[in-house]
mmCIF file of C-alpha atoms in Angstrom:
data_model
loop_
_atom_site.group_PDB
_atom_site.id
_atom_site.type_symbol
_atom_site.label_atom_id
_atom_site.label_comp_id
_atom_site.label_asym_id
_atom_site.label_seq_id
_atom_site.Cartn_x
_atom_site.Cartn_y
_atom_site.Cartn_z
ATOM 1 C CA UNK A 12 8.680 -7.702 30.544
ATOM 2 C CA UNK A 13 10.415 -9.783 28.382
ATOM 3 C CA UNK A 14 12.211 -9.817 25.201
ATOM 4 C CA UNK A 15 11.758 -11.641 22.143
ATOM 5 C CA UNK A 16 13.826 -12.848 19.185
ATOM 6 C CA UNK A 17 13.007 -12.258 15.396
ATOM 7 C CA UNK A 18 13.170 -15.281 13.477
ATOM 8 C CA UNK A 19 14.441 -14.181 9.730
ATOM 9 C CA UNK A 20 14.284 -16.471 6.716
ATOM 10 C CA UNK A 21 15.778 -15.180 4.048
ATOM 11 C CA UNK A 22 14.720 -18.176 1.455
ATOM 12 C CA UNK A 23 11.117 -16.276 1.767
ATOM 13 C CA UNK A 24 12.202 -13.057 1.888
ATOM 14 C CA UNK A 25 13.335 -11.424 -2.217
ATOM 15 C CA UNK A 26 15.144 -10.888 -2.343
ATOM 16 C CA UNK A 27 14.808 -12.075 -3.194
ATOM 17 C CA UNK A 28 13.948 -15.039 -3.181
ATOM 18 C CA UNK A 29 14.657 -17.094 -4.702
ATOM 19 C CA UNK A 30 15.260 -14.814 -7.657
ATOM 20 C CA UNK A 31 15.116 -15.521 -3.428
ATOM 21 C CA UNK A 32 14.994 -17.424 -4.328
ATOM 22 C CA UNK A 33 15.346 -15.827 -2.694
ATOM 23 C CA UNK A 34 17.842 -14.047 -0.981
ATOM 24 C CA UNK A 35 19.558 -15.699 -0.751
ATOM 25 C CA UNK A 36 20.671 -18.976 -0.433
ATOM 26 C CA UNK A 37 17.442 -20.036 -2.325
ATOM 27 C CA UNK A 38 18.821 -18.516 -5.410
ATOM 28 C CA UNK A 39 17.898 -19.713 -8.706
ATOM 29 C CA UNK A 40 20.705 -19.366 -11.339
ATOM 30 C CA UNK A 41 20.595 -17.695 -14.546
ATOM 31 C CA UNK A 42 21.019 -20.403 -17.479
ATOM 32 C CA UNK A 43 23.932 -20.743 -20.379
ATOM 33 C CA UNK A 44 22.523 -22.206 -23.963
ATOM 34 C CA UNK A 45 25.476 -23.574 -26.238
ATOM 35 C CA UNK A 46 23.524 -22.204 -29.192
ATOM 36 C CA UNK A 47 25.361 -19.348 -30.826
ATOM 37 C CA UNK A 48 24.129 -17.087 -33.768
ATOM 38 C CA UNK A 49 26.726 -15.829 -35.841
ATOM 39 C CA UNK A 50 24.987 -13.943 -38.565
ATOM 40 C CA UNK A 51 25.285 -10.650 -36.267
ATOM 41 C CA UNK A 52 28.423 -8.970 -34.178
ATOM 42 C CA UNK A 53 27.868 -7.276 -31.330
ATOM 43 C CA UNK A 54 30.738 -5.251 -29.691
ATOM 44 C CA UNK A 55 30.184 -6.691 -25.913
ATOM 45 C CA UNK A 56 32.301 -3.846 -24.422
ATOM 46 C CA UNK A 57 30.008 -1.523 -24.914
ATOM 47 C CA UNK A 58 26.738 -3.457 -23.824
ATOM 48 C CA UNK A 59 25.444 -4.817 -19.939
ATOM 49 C CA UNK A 60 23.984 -8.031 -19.375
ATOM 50 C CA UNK A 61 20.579 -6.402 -20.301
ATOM 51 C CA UNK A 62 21.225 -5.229 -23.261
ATOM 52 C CA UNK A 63 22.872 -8.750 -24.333
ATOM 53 C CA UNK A 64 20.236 -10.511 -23.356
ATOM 54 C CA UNK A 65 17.827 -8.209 -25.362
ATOM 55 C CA UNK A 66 20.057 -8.856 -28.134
ATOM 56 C CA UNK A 67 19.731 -12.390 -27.908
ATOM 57 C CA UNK A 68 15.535 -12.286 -27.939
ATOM 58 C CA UNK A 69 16.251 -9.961 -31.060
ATOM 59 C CA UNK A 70 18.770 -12.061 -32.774
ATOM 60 C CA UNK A 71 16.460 -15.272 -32.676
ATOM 61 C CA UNK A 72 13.602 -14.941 -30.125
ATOM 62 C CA UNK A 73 12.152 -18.500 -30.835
ATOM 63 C CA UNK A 74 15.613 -20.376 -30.690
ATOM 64 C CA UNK A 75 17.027 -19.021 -27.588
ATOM 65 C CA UNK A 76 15.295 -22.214 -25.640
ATOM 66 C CA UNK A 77 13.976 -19.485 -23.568
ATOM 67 C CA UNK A 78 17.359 -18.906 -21.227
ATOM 68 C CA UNK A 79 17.660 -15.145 -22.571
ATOM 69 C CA UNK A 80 14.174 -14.528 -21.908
ATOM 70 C CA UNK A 81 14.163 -15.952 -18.499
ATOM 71 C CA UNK A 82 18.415 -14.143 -17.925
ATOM 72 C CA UNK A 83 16.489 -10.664 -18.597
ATOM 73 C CA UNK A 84 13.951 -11.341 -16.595
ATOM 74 C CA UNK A 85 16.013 -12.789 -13.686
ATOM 75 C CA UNK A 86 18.054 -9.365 -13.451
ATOM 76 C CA UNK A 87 14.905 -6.867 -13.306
ATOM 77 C CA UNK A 88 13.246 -5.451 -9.888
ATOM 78 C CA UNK A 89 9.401 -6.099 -9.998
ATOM 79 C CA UNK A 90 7.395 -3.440 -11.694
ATOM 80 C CA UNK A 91 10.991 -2.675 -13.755
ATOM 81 C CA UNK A 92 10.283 -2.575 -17.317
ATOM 82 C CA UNK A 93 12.786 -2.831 -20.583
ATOM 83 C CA UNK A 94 12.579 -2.149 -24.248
ATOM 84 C CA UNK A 95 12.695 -4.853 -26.579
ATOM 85 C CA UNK A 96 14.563 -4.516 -29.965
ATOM 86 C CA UNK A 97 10.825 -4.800 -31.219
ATOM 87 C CA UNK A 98 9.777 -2.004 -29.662
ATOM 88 C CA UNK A 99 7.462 -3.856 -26.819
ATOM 89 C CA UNK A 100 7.657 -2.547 -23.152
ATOM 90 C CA UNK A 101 8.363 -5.354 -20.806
ATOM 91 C CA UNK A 102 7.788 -6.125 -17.341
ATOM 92 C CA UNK A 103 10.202 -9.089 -16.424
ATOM 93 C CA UNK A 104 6.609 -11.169 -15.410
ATOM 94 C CA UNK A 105 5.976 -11.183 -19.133
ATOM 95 C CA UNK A 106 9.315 -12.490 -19.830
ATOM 96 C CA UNK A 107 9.363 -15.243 -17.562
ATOM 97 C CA UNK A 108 5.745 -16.230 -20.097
ATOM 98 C CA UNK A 109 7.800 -15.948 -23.069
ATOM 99 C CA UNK A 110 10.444 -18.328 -21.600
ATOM 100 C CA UNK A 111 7.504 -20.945 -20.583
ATOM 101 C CA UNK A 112 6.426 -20.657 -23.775
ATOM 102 C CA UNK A 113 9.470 -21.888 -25.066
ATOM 103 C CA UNK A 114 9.946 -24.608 -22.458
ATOM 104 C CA UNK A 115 11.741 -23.236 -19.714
ATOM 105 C CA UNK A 116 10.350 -24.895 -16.587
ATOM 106 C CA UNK A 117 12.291 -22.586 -14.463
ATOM 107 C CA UNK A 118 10.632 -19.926 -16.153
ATOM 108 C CA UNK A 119 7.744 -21.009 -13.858
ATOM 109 C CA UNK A 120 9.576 -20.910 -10.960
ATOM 110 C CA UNK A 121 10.519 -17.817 -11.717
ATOM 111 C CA UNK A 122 6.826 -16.671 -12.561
ATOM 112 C CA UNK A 123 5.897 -18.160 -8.899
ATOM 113 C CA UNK A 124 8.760 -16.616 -7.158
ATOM 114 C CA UNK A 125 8.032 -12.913 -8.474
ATOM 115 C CA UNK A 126 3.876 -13.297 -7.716
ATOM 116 C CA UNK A 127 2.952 -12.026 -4.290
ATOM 117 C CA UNK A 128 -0.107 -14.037 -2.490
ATOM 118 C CA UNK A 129 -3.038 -13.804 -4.410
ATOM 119 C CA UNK A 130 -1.800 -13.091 -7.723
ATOM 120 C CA UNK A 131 -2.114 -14.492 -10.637
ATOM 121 C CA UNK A 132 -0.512 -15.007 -14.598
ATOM 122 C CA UNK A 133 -2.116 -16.081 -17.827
ATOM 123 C CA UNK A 134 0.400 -17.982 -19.527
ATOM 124 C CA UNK A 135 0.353 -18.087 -23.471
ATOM 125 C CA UNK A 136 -1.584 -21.261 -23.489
ATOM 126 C CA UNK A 137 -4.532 -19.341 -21.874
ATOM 127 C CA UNK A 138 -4.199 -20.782 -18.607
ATOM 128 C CA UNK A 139 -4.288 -18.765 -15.763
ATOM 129 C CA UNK A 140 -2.128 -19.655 -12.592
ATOM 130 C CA UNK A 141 -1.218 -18.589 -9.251
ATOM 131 C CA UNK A 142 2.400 -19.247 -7.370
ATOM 132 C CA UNK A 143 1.684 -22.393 -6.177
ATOM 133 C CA UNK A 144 0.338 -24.124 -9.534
ATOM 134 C CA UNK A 145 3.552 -22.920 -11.114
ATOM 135 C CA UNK A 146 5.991 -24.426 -9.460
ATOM 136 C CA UNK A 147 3.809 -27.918 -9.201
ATOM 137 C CA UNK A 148 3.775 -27.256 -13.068
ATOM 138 C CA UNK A 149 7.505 -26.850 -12.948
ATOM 139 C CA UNK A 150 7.812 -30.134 -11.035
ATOM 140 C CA UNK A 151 5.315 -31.433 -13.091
ATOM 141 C CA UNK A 152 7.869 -30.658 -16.592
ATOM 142 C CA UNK A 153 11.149 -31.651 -14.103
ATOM 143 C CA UNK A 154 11.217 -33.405 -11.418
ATOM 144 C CA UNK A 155 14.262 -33.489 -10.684
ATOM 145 C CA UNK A 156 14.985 -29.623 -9.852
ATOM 146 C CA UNK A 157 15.117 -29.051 -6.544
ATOM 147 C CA UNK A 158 14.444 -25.614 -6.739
ATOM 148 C CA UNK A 159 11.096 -26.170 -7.555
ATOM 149 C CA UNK A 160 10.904 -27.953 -3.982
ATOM 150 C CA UNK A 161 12.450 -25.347 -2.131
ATOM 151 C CA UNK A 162 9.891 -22.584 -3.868
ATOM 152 C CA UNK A 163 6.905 -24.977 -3.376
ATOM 153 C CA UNK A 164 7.228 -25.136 -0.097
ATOM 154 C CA UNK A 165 8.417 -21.786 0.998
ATOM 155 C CA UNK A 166 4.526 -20.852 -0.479
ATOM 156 C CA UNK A 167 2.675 -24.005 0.947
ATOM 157 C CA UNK A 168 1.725 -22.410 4.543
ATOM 158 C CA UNK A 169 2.240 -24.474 7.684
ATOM 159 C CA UNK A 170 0.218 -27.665 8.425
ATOM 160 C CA UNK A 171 -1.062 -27.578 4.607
ATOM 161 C CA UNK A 172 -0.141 -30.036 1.916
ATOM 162 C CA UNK A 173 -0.189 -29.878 -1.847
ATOM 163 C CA UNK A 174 -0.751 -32.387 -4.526
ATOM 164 C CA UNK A 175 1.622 -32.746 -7.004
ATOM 165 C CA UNK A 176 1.169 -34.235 -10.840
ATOM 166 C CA UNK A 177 2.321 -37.654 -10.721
ATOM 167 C CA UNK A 178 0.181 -38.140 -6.922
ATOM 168 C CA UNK A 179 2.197 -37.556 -4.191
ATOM 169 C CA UNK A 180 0.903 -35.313 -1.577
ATOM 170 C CA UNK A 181 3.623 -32.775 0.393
ATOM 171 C CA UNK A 182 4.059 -30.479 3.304
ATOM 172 C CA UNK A 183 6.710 -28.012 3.767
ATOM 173 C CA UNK A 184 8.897 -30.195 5.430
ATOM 174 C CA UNK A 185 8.447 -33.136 2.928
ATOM 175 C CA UNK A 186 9.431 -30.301 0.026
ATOM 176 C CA UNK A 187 12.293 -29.327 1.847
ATOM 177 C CA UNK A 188 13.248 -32.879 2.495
ATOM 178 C CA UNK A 189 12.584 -33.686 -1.532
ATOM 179 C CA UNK A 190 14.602 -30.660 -2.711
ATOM 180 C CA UNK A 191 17.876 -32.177 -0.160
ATOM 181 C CA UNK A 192 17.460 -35.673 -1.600
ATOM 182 C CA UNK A 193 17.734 -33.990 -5.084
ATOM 183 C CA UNK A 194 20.645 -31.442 -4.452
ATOM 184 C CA UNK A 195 22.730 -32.783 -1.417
ATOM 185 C CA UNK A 196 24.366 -29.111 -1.597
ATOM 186 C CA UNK A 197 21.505 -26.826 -1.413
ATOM 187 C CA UNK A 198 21.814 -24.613 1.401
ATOM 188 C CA UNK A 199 18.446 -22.839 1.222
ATOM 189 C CA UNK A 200 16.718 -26.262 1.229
ATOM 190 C CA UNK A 201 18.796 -26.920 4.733
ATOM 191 C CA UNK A 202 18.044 -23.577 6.308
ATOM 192 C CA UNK A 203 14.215 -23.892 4.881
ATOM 193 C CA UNK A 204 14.039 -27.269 6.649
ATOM 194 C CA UNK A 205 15.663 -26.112 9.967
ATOM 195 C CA UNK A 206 12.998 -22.812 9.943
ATOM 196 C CA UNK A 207 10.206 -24.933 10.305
ATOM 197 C CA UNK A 208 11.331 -27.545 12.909
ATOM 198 C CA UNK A 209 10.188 -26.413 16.953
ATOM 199 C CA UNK A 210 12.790 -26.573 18.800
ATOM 200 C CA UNK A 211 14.466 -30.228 19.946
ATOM 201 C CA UNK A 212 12.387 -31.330 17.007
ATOM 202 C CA UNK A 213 14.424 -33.477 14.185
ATOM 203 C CA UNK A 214 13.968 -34.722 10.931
ATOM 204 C CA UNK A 215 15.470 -37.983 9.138
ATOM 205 C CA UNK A 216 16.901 -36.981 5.623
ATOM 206 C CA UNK A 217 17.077 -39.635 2.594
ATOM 207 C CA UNK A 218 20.639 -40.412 3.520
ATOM 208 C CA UNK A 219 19.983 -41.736 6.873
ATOM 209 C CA UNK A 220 20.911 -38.487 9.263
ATOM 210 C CA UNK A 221 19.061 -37.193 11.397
ATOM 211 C CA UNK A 222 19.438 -33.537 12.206
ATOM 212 C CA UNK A 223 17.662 -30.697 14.633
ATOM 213 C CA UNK A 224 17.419 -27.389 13.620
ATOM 214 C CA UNK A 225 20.949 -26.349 15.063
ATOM 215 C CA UNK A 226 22.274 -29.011 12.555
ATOM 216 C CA UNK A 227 20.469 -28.304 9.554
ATOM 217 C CA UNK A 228 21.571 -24.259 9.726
ATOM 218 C CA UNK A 229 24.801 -25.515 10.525
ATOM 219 C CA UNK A 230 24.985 -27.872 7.442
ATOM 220 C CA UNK A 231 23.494 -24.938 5.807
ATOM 221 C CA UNK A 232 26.437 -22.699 6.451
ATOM 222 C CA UNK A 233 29.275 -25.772 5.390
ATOM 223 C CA UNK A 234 27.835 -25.490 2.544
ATOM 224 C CA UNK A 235 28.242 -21.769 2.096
ATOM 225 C CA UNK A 236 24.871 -21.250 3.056
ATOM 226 C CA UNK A 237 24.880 -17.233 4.865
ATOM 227 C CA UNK A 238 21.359 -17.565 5.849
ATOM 228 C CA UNK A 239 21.997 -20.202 8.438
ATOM 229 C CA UNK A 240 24.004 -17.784 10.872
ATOM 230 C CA UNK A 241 21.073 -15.298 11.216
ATOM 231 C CA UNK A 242 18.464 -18.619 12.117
ATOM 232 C CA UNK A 243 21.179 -19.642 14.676
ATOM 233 C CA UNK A 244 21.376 -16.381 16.121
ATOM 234 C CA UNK A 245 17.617 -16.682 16.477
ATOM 235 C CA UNK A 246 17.713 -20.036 18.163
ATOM 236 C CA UNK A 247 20.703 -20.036 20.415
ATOM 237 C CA UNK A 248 19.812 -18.878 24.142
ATOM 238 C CA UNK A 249 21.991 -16.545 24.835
ATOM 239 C CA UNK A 250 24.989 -18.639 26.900
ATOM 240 C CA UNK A 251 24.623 -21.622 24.553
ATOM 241 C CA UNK A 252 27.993 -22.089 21.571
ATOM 242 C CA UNK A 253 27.224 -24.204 18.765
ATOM 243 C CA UNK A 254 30.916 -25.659 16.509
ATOM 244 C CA UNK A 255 30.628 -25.051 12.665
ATOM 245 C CA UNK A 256 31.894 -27.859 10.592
ATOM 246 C CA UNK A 257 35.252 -25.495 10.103
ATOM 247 C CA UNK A 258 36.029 -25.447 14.162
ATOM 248 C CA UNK A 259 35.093 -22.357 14.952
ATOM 249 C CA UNK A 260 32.708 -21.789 18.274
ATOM 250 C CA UNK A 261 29.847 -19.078 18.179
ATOM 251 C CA UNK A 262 27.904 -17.774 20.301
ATOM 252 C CA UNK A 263 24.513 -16.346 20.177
ATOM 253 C CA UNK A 264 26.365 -13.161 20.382
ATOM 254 C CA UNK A 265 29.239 -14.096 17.003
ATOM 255 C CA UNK A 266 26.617 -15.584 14.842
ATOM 256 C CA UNK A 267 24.174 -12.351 15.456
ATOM 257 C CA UNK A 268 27.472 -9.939 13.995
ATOM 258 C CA UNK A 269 28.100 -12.699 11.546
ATOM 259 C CA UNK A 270 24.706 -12.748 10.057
ATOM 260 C CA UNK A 271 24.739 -8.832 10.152
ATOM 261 C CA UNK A 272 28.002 -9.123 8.294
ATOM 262 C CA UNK A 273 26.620 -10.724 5.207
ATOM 263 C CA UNK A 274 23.381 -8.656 5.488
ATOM 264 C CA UNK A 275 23.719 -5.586 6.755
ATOM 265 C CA UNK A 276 20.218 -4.825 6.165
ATOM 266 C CA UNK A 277 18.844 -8.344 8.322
ATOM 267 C CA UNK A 278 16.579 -6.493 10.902
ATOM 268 C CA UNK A 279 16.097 -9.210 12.921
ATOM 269 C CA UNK A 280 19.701 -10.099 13.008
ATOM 270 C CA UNK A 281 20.122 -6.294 15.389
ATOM 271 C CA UNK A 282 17.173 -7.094 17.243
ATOM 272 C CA UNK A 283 18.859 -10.873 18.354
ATOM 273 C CA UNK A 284 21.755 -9.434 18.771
ATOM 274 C CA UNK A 285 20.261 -7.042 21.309
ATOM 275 C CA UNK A 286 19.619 -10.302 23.004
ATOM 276 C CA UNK A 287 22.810 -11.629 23.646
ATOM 277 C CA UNK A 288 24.153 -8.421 25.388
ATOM 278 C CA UNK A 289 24.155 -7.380 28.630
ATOM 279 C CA UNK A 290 22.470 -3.754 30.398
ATOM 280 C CA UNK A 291 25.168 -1.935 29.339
ATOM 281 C CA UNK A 292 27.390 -3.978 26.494
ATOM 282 C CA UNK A 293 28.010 -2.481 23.455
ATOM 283 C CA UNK A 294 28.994 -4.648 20.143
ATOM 284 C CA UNK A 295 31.602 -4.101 17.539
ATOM 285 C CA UNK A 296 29.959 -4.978 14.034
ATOM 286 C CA UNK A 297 32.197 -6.279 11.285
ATOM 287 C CA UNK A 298 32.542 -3.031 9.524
ATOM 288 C CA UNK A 299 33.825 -1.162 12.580
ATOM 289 C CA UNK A 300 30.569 0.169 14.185
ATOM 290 C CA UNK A 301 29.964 -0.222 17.534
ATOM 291 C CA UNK A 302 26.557 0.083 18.821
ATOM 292 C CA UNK A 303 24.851 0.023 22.113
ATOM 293 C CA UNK A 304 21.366 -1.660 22.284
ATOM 294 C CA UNK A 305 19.251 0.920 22.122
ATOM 295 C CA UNK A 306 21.511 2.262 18.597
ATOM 296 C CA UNK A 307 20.546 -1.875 17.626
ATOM 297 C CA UNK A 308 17.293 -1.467 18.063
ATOM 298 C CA UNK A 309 16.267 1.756 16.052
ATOM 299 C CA UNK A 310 18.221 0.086 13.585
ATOM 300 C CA UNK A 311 16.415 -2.687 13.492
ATOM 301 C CA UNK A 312 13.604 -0.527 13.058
ATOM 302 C CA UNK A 313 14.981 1.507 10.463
ATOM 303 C CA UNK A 314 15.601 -1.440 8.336
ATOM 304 C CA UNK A 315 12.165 -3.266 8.679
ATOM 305 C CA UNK A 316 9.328 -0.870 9.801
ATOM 306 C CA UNK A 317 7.012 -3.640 10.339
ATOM 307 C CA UNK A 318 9.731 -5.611 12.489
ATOM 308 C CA UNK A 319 6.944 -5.424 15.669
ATOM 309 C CA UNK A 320 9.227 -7.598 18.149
ATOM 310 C CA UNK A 321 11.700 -4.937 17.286
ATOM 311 C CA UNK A 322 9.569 -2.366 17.788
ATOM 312 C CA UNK A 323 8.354 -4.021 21.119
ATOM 313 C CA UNK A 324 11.983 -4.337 22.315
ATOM 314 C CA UNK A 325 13.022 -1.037 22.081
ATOM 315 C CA UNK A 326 10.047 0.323 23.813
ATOM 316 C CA UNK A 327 11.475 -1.951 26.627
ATOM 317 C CA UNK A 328 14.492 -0.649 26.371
ATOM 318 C CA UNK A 329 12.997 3.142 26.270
ATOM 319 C CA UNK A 330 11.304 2.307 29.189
ATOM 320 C CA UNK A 331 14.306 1.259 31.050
ATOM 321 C CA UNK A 332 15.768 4.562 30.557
#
């Protein structure tokens, strides 16, 4: 009987995704216009991002370049839905159209990132397109966001490759390596890359380094990346210490309560924790909890029902008793 670790990537997970993207380190960022309209006032003390953003749309909904669309969009939950000043009921899926529309390629992204599998969007030129064929349409309009790279390949599936507008062919790892070359300081493009490398497995980047998956999460975290402690705590064996590009040596056992630290709701992050302790150990979390395993597992649990190595584990751990 054996345990196993849960392997958690946030940059597919939405958080969320993006936004995720994700979750995350993966995150797209709302966008600023430097067009202002000052035919109206509007006393901002008394109004939330929402609400200025639906001002915006009603203000001039044609010369906004799309960022307040896409802004109001950006900060609802799928299936939320908001009043316009015109009266319409909107979803933030028909937002991110409006913001295509008026030439926001991230709007795409955005489109791609809130889809689930299988789904689909007309856009308002009648064509109808599923998460993937956004974001190659994204790329397609802008190349040079690397966003677009990271979201392309967290939905290309392993071993598959997609073609791209101007040719070029791409895995995962390629997309990953594509959205680095572009933005040196991505983080979720560094932890994406280092999730889909086996173990002892490296990759050369455009710059000439060549990195495992140890020092892609790590690179990951210099650059303020949180995602990359929870995929260390995943692949460290459980006597192995890794060195973080600010000194510090982890263990399996430190980068497990630092992941949970940032995400207190990272299910996996418990159940590798669980890992690193002995029969009897307890750990002391970050905000002052200290939990046996068995208390790490049903937490785990708890926070992802359909965690089955979790589930798995504890049963072990039940069994024991």
């Amino acid at each position: 009987n054996t345990n196993s670790n849960n392997n958690t990537n946030s940059t597919n997970s939405t958080t969320t995704t993006t936004k995720q993207h994700h979750h995350n380190d993966n995150q797209q960022h709302q966008t600023t216009t430097n067009n202002t309209n000052t035919n109206k006032q509007t006393n901002n003390t008394e109004m939330d991002a929402k609400q200025m953003w639906v001002a915006a749309i009603d203000r001039n909904p044609e010369s906004t370049d799309g960022t307040a669309w896409v802004n109001l969009g950006a900060e609802m939950r799928r299936g939320e839905t908001v009043m316009l000043a015109d009266g319409r009921v909107v979803q933030n899926t028909e937002l991110f159209v409006e913001g295509a529309a008026l030439g926001m390629p991230v709007a795409l992204d955005w489109l791609g990132h809130v889809l689930r599998e299988g789904e689909s969007v007309t856009l308002r030129d009648g064509r109808v397109m599923a998460k993937r064929q956004l974001h190659v349409e994204s790329i397609r309009l802008d190349s040079e966001n690397h966003v677009s790279y990271e979201l392309l390949g967290d939905a290309v599936g392993p071993g598959e490759t997609i073609a791209l507008a101007d040719g070029r062919v791409m895995d995962k790892k390629q997309l990953f390596l594509e959205a680095i070359q572009l933005s040196r300081r991505s983080s979720g493009a560094y932890t994406s890359l280092g999730a889909v490398l086996a173990a002892g497995e490296t990759v050369t980047l455009h710059d000439g380094r060549t990195m495992d998956n140890i020092g892609l999460f790590v690179e990951s975290i210099r650059l303020n990346g949180t995602l990359g402690y929870g995929w260390l705590g995943s692949a460290m064996t459980r006597d192995s210490t890794v060195t973080l590009a600010d000194g510090r040596v982890m263990t399996k056992r430190d980068m497990c309560i630092e992941a949970i630290s940032y995400d207190p709701g990272n299910s996996g992050a418990y159940n590798n924790l669980v890992l690193a302790m002995g029969p009897n150990e307890t750990a002391t979390l970050r905000d002052g909890r200290v939990m046996t395993r068995r208390e790490l597992l049903i937490e785990a649990v708890r926070l992802d029902p359909e965690n089955s190595i979790a589930h798995n584990n504890l049963g072990l751990e039940l069994k024991e008793d």
